[in-house]
């Protein structure tokens, strides 16, 4: 049993593991190499070896080394507190991105637009509304796009001379469609 398991682990570590499985499915009990269960067995065995919560005898340590696909101690004798005497590199925990940062952002806009200063105002204070979309905050480059509409209710008429005749213009609304690109230089990574 242990020889077949070691052969399975060795075959799974090869670059052509899929071809090896396809050529001899019976040898691997019809479970594909690099199956998630293989990885789970390794993870659990390594966790038991490094845990301080269990007292393991030499046979149990040898079996866990087999499943963890690690080498047993060189001297052939593993003491009961093996996990406490030998330091092992600890892999960092698998982290997943902040779910709030991975979502697209949107901003509804409602406000009043008015020119600053000047005594002879052609454009008055007018209601503006719109909608903006923003890419997720997970990446360094952030993209934003949307539209705004300004209702021109308080603007004065604009008179101009066009080929010898006076023309009066005043639009009822003004539209804006556009976007922006930004680069994120600071992120404090706080999770709410």
PDB file of C-alpha atoms in Angstrom:
ATOM      1  CA  UNK A   1       0.000   0.000   0.000  1.00  0.00           C
ATOM      2  CA  UNK A   2       2.695   2.524   0.992  1.00  0.00           C
ATOM      3  CA  UNK A   3       4.765   1.739  -2.122  1.00  0.00           C
ATOM      4  CA  UNK A   4       1.795   2.481  -4.393  1.00  0.00           C
ATOM      5  CA  UNK A   5       1.110   5.719  -2.538  1.00  0.00           C
ATOM      6  CA  UNK A   6       4.737   6.857  -2.891  1.00  0.00           C
ATOM      7  CA  UNK A   7       4.608   5.990  -6.608  1.00  0.00           C
ATOM      8  CA  UNK A   8       1.436   8.066  -6.911  1.00  0.00           C
ATOM      9  CA  UNK A   9       3.070  11.072  -5.215  1.00  0.00           C
ATOM     10  CA  UNK A  10       6.176  10.747  -7.375  1.00  0.00           C
ATOM     11  CA  UNK A  11       4.106  10.496 -10.573  1.00  0.00           C
ATOM     12  CA  UNK A  12       2.033  13.531  -9.545  1.00  0.00           C
ATOM     13  CA  UNK A  13       5.230  15.578  -9.178  1.00  0.00           C
ATOM     14  CA  UNK A  14       6.235  14.915 -12.810  1.00  0.00           C
ATOM     15  CA  UNK A  15       5.481  17.365 -15.627  1.00  0.00           C
ATOM     16  CA  UNK A  16       3.734  14.682 -17.684  1.00  0.00           C
ATOM     17  CA  UNK A  17       1.453  13.525 -14.844  1.00  0.00           C
ATOM     18  CA  UNK A  18      -1.659  13.617 -17.064  1.00  0.00           C
ATOM     19  CA  UNK A  19      -0.058  11.332 -19.656  1.00  0.00           C
ATOM     20  CA  UNK A  20       1.063   8.919 -16.942  1.00  0.00           C
ATOM     21  CA  UNK A  21      -2.460   8.763 -15.553  1.00  0.00           C
ATOM     22  CA  UNK A  22      -4.048   8.268 -18.983  1.00  0.00           C
ATOM     23  CA  UNK A  23      -1.647   5.395 -19.793  1.00  0.00           C
ATOM     24  CA  UNK A  24      -2.390   3.456 -16.607  1.00  0.00           C
ATOM     25  CA  UNK A  25      -5.596   4.497 -14.860  1.00  0.00           C
ATOM     26  CA  UNK A  26      -5.912   1.203 -12.963  1.00  0.00           C
ATOM     27  CA  UNK A  27      -2.533   1.755 -11.289  1.00  0.00           C
ATOM     28  CA  UNK A  28      -3.927   4.963  -9.764  1.00  0.00           C
ATOM     29  CA  UNK A  29      -7.347   3.444  -8.868  1.00  0.00           C
ATOM     30  CA  UNK A  30      -9.049   5.674 -11.439  1.00  0.00           C
ATOM     31  CA  UNK A  31      -8.321   8.800  -9.353  1.00  0.00           C
ATOM     32  CA  UNK A  32      -6.516  11.418 -11.473  1.00  0.00           C
ATOM     33  CA  UNK A  33      -3.084  12.461 -10.319  1.00  0.00           C
ATOM     34  CA  UNK A  34      -2.972  15.774  -8.459  1.00  0.00           C
ATOM     35  CA  UNK A  35      -6.545  15.180  -7.332  1.00  0.00           C
ATOM     36  CA  UNK A  36      -7.635  17.606  -4.565  1.00  0.00           C
ATOM     37  CA  UNK A  37      -7.750  14.668  -2.128  1.00  0.00           C
ATOM     38  CA  UNK A  38      -4.015  14.091  -2.602  1.00  0.00           C
ATOM     39  CA  UNK A  39      -3.291  17.668  -1.612  1.00  0.00           C
ATOM     40  CA  UNK A  40      -5.673  17.458   1.336  1.00  0.00           C
ATOM     41  CA  UNK A  41      -3.912  14.343   2.663  1.00  0.00           C
ATOM     42  CA  UNK A  42      -0.522  16.091   2.433  1.00  0.00           C
ATOM     43  CA  UNK A  43      -1.807  19.203   4.180  1.00  0.00           C
ATOM     44  CA  UNK A  44      -3.415  17.248   7.021  1.00  0.00           C
ATOM     45  CA  UNK A  45      -0.318  15.062   7.521  1.00  0.00           C
ATOM     46  CA  UNK A  46       1.983  18.109   7.637  1.00  0.00           C
ATOM     47  CA  UNK A  47      -0.378  19.795  10.082  1.00  0.00           C
ATOM     48  CA  UNK A  48      -0.327  16.775  12.380  1.00  0.00           C
ATOM     49  CA  UNK A  49       3.474  16.609  12.239  1.00  0.00           C
ATOM     50  CA  UNK A  50       3.828  20.240  13.231  1.00  0.00           C
ATOM     51  CA  UNK A  51       1.025  20.241  15.823  1.00  0.00           C
ATOM     52  CA  UNK A  52       1.806  20.450  19.522  1.00  0.00           C
ATOM     53  CA  UNK A  53      -1.631  19.104  20.443  1.00  0.00           C
ATOM     54  CA  UNK A  54      -0.827  15.447  19.723  1.00  0.00           C
ATOM     55  CA  UNK A  55       1.710  12.998  21.124  1.00  0.00           C
ATOM     56  CA  UNK A  56       2.822  10.725  18.293  1.00  0.00           C
ATOM     57  CA  UNK A  57       4.796   7.521  18.463  1.00  0.00           C
ATOM     58  CA  UNK A  58       7.557   6.659  15.973  1.00  0.00           C
ATOM     59  CA  UNK A  59       5.281   4.579  13.735  1.00  0.00           C
ATOM     60  CA  UNK A  60       2.693   7.343  13.529  1.00  0.00           C
ATOM     61  CA  UNK A  61       5.391   9.882  12.669  1.00  0.00           C
ATOM     62  CA  UNK A  62       6.727   7.601   9.924  1.00  0.00           C
ATOM     63  CA  UNK A  63       3.224   7.171   8.461  1.00  0.00           C
ATOM     64  CA  UNK A  64       2.594  10.916   8.572  1.00  0.00           C
ATOM     65  CA  UNK A  65       5.910  11.536   6.798  1.00  0.00           C
ATOM     66  CA  UNK A  66       4.777   9.103   4.127  1.00  0.00           C
ATOM     67  CA  UNK A  67       1.481  10.932   3.595  1.00  0.00           C
ATOM     68  CA  UNK A  68       3.128  14.361   3.855  1.00  0.00           C
ATOM     69  CA  UNK A  69       5.702  13.268   1.250  1.00  0.00           C
ATOM     70  CA  UNK A  70       8.560  14.484   3.447  1.00  0.00           C
ATOM     71  CA  UNK A  71      11.737  12.764   4.618  1.00  0.00           C
ATOM     72  CA  UNK A  72      11.928  11.091   8.010  1.00  0.00           C
ATOM     73  CA  UNK A  73      14.673  12.187  10.407  1.00  0.00           C
ATOM     74  CA  UNK A  74      18.165  11.003   9.351  1.00  0.00           C
ATOM     75  CA  UNK A  75      19.031   9.236  12.581  1.00  0.00           C
ATOM     76  CA  UNK A  76      16.165   6.769  12.191  1.00  0.00           C
ATOM     77  CA  UNK A  77      14.804   7.586  15.615  1.00  0.00           C
ATOM     78  CA  UNK A  78      11.998  10.036  15.923  1.00  0.00           C
ATOM     79  CA  UNK A  79      11.106  11.049  19.419  1.00  0.00           C
ATOM     80  CA  UNK A  80       7.581  11.675  20.599  1.00  0.00           C
ATOM     81  CA  UNK A  81       7.988  15.409  20.582  1.00  0.00           C
ATOM     82  CA  UNK A  82       9.428  15.540  17.070  1.00  0.00           C
ATOM     83  CA  UNK A  83       7.208  18.429  16.104  1.00  0.00           C
ATOM     84  CA  UNK A  84       8.476  20.469  19.036  1.00  0.00           C
ATOM     85  CA  UNK A  85      12.205  19.839  18.450  1.00  0.00           C
ATOM     86  CA  UNK A  86      12.485  20.509  14.738  1.00  0.00           C
ATOM     87  CA  UNK A  87      11.612  23.829  13.217  1.00  0.00           C
ATOM     88  CA  UNK A  88       9.850  23.644   9.893  1.00  0.00           C
ATOM     89  CA  UNK A  89       9.233  26.502   7.536  1.00  0.00           C
ATOM     90  CA  UNK A  90       5.677  27.649   7.907  1.00  0.00           C
ATOM     91  CA  UNK A  91       3.940  28.528   4.695  1.00  0.00           C
ATOM     92  CA  UNK A  92       1.950  31.743   4.876  1.00  0.00           C
ATOM     93  CA  UNK A  93      -1.795  31.256   5.095  1.00  0.00           C
ATOM     94  CA  UNK A  94      -3.675  31.454   1.853  1.00  0.00           C
ATOM     95  CA  UNK A  95      -5.258  34.858   1.654  1.00  0.00           C
ATOM     96  CA  UNK A  96      -8.086  35.967  -0.480  1.00  0.00           C
ATOM     97  CA  UNK A  97      -8.647  39.499  -1.671  1.00  0.00           C
ATOM     98  CA  UNK A  98     -10.904  41.854   0.190  1.00  0.00           C
ATOM     99  CA  UNK A  99     -14.381  41.210  -1.203  1.00  0.00           C
ATOM    100  CA  UNK A 100     -15.235  44.914  -0.996  1.00  0.00           C
ATOM    101  CA  UNK A 101     -12.224  45.825  -3.128  1.00  0.00           C
ATOM    102  CA  UNK A 102     -13.017  43.232  -5.784  1.00  0.00           C
ATOM    103  CA  UNK A 103     -16.408  44.715  -6.587  1.00  0.00           C
ATOM    104  CA  UNK A 104     -17.105  47.350  -9.201  1.00  0.00           C
ATOM    105  CA  UNK A 105     -17.942  50.749  -7.790  1.00  0.00           C
ATOM    106  CA  UNK A 106     -20.713  53.080  -8.848  1.00  0.00           C
ATOM    107  CA  UNK A 107     -21.549  56.638  -7.880  1.00  0.00           C
ATOM    108  CA  UNK A 108     -24.885  58.363  -8.486  1.00  0.00           C
ATOM    109  CA  UNK A 109     -24.417  62.119  -8.862  1.00  0.00           C
ATOM    110  CA  UNK A 110     -26.934  64.832  -7.968  1.00  0.00           C
ATOM    111  CA  UNK A 111     -25.989  68.449  -7.419  1.00  0.00           C
ATOM    112  CA  UNK A 112     -26.000  72.056  -8.527  1.00  0.00           C
ATOM    113  CA  UNK A 113     -23.480  73.501 -10.960  1.00  0.00           C
ATOM    114  CA  UNK A 114     -22.734  77.219 -10.944  1.00  0.00           C
ATOM    115  CA  UNK A 115     -19.904  79.357 -12.338  1.00  0.00           C
ATOM    116  CA  UNK A 116     -17.556  80.970  -9.847  1.00  0.00           C
ATOM    117  CA  UNK A 117     -17.273  84.759  -9.797  1.00  0.00           C
ATOM    118  CA  UNK A 118     -18.115  87.281 -12.513  1.00  0.00           C
ATOM    119  CA  UNK A 119     -20.900  89.877 -12.560  1.00  0.00           C
ATOM    120  CA  UNK A 120     -22.381  89.276 -16.027  1.00  0.00           C
ATOM    121  CA  UNK A 121     -23.270  85.588 -15.725  1.00  0.00           C
ATOM    122  CA  UNK A 122     -24.463  83.869 -18.881  1.00  0.00           C
ATOM    123  CA  UNK A 123     -24.635  80.517 -17.137  1.00  0.00           C
ATOM    124  CA  UNK A 124     -26.677  80.350 -13.939  1.00  0.00           C
ATOM    125  CA  UNK A 125     -26.995  77.739 -11.219  1.00  0.00           C
ATOM    126  CA  UNK A 126     -28.400  74.555 -12.741  1.00  0.00           C
ATOM    127  CA  UNK A 127     -29.258  71.057 -11.536  1.00  0.00           C
ATOM    128  CA  UNK A 128     -26.786  68.336 -12.553  1.00  0.00           C
ATOM    129  CA  UNK A 129     -27.181  64.565 -12.261  1.00  0.00           C
ATOM    130  CA  UNK A 130     -25.305  61.559 -13.543  1.00  0.00           C
ATOM    131  CA  UNK A 131     -23.895  58.121 -12.911  1.00  0.00           C
ATOM    132  CA  UNK A 132     -20.287  56.923 -12.757  1.00  0.00           C
ATOM    133  CA  UNK A 133     -18.800  53.389 -12.786  1.00  0.00           C
ATOM    134  CA  UNK A 134     -15.399  52.570 -11.301  1.00  0.00           C
ATOM    135  CA  UNK A 135     -13.222  49.456 -11.647  1.00  0.00           C
ATOM    136  CA  UNK A 136     -12.341  47.406  -8.565  1.00  0.00           C
ATOM    137  CA  UNK A 137      -9.722  48.661  -6.136  1.00  0.00           C
ATOM    138  CA  UNK A 138      -7.711  45.418  -6.269  1.00  0.00           C
ATOM    139  CA  UNK A 139      -5.502  46.657  -9.097  1.00  0.00           C
ATOM    140  CA  UNK A 140      -3.093  49.565  -9.181  1.00  0.00           C
ATOM    141  CA  UNK A 141      -4.713  51.180 -12.243  1.00  0.00           C
ATOM    142  CA  UNK A 142      -8.290  52.304 -11.654  1.00  0.00           C
ATOM    143  CA  UNK A 143     -10.667  53.118 -14.495  1.00  0.00           C
ATOM    144  CA  UNK A 144     -13.736  55.302 -14.207  1.00  0.00           C
ATOM    145  CA  UNK A 145     -16.398  56.232 -16.725  1.00  0.00           C
ATOM    146  CA  UNK A 146     -19.893  57.616 -16.839  1.00  0.00           C
ATOM    147  CA  UNK A 147     -22.170  60.435 -17.855  1.00  0.00           C
ATOM    148  CA  UNK A 148     -23.510  63.717 -16.453  1.00  0.00           C
ATOM    149  CA  UNK A 149     -26.473  65.790 -17.563  1.00  0.00           C
ATOM    150  CA  UNK A 150     -26.915  69.459 -16.709  1.00  0.00           C
ATOM    151  CA  UNK A 151     -30.402  70.947 -17.002  1.00  0.00           C
ATOM    152  CA  UNK A 152     -29.920  74.499 -18.349  1.00  0.00           C
ATOM    153  CA  UNK A 153     -32.949  76.179 -16.713  1.00  0.00           C
ATOM    154  CA  UNK A 154     -31.216  79.372 -15.533  1.00  0.00           C
ATOM    155  CA  UNK A 155     -28.933  80.188 -18.472  1.00  0.00           C
ATOM    156  CA  UNK A 156     -29.303  83.363 -20.511  1.00  0.00           C
ATOM    157  CA  UNK A 157     -29.637  83.309 -24.282  1.00  0.00           C
ATOM    158  CA  UNK A 158     -26.451  83.678 -26.282  1.00  0.00           C
ATOM    159  CA  UNK A 159     -26.739  86.011 -29.270  1.00  0.00           C
ATOM    160  CA  UNK A 160     -24.205  85.910 -32.078  1.00  0.00           C
ATOM    161  CA  UNK A 161     -23.880  87.107 -35.655  1.00  0.00           C
ATOM    162  CA  UNK A 162     -23.938  84.376 -38.283  1.00  0.00           C
ATOM    163  CA  UNK A 163     -23.478  85.504 -41.926  1.00  0.00           C
ATOM    164  CA  UNK A 164     -25.069  88.870 -41.328  1.00  0.00           C
ATOM    165  CA  UNK A 165     -28.030  87.738 -39.224  1.00  0.00           C
ATOM    166  CA  UNK A 166     -28.459  87.578 -35.438  1.00  0.00           C
ATOM    167  CA  UNK A 167     -28.901  84.084 -34.042  1.00  0.00           C
ATOM    168  CA  UNK A 168     -30.028  83.270 -30.483  1.00  0.00           C
ATOM    169  CA  UNK A 169     -28.976  80.001 -28.860  1.00  0.00           C
ATOM    170  CA  UNK A 170     -29.975  78.421 -25.539  1.00  0.00           C
ATOM    171  CA  UNK A 171     -29.896  74.679 -25.027  1.00  0.00           C
ATOM    172  CA  UNK A 172     -32.221  72.940 -22.608  1.00  0.00           C
ATOM    173  CA  UNK A 173     -29.567  70.480 -21.410  1.00  0.00           C
ATOM    174  CA  UNK A 174     -25.870  69.758 -21.666  1.00  0.00           C
ATOM    175  CA  UNK A 175     -24.460  66.255 -21.641  1.00  0.00           C
ATOM    176  CA  UNK A 176     -21.068  64.888 -20.718  1.00  0.00           C
ATOM    177  CA  UNK A 177     -19.771  61.370 -21.385  1.00  0.00           C
ATOM    178  CA  UNK A 178     -16.248  60.594 -20.350  1.00  0.00           C
ATOM    179  CA  UNK A 179     -13.837  58.678 -18.238  1.00  0.00           C
ATOM    180  CA  UNK A 180     -10.651  58.782 -16.266  1.00  0.00           C
ATOM    181  CA  UNK A 181      -7.665  56.571 -15.490  1.00  0.00           C
ATOM    182  CA  UNK A 182      -5.927  56.690 -12.134  1.00  0.00           C
ATOM    183  CA  UNK A 183      -3.011  54.982 -10.419  1.00  0.00           C
ATOM    184  CA  UNK A 184      -3.364  53.911  -6.783  1.00  0.00           C
ATOM    185  CA  UNK A 185      -0.275  54.922  -4.798  1.00  0.00           C
ATOM    186  CA  UNK A 186      -1.507  54.147  -1.269  1.00  0.00           C
ATOM    187  CA  UNK A 187      -3.715  51.405   0.149  1.00  0.00           C
ATOM    188  CA  UNK A 188      -3.947  50.852   3.897  1.00  0.00           C
ATOM    189  CA  UNK A 189      -5.548  47.373   3.460  1.00  0.00           C
ATOM    190  CA  UNK A 190      -8.031  47.905   6.295  1.00  0.00           C
ATOM    191  CA  UNK A 191     -10.875  45.396   6.309  1.00  0.00           C
ATOM    192  CA  UNK A 192     -14.215  46.649   7.532  1.00  0.00           C
TER     193      UNK A 192
END
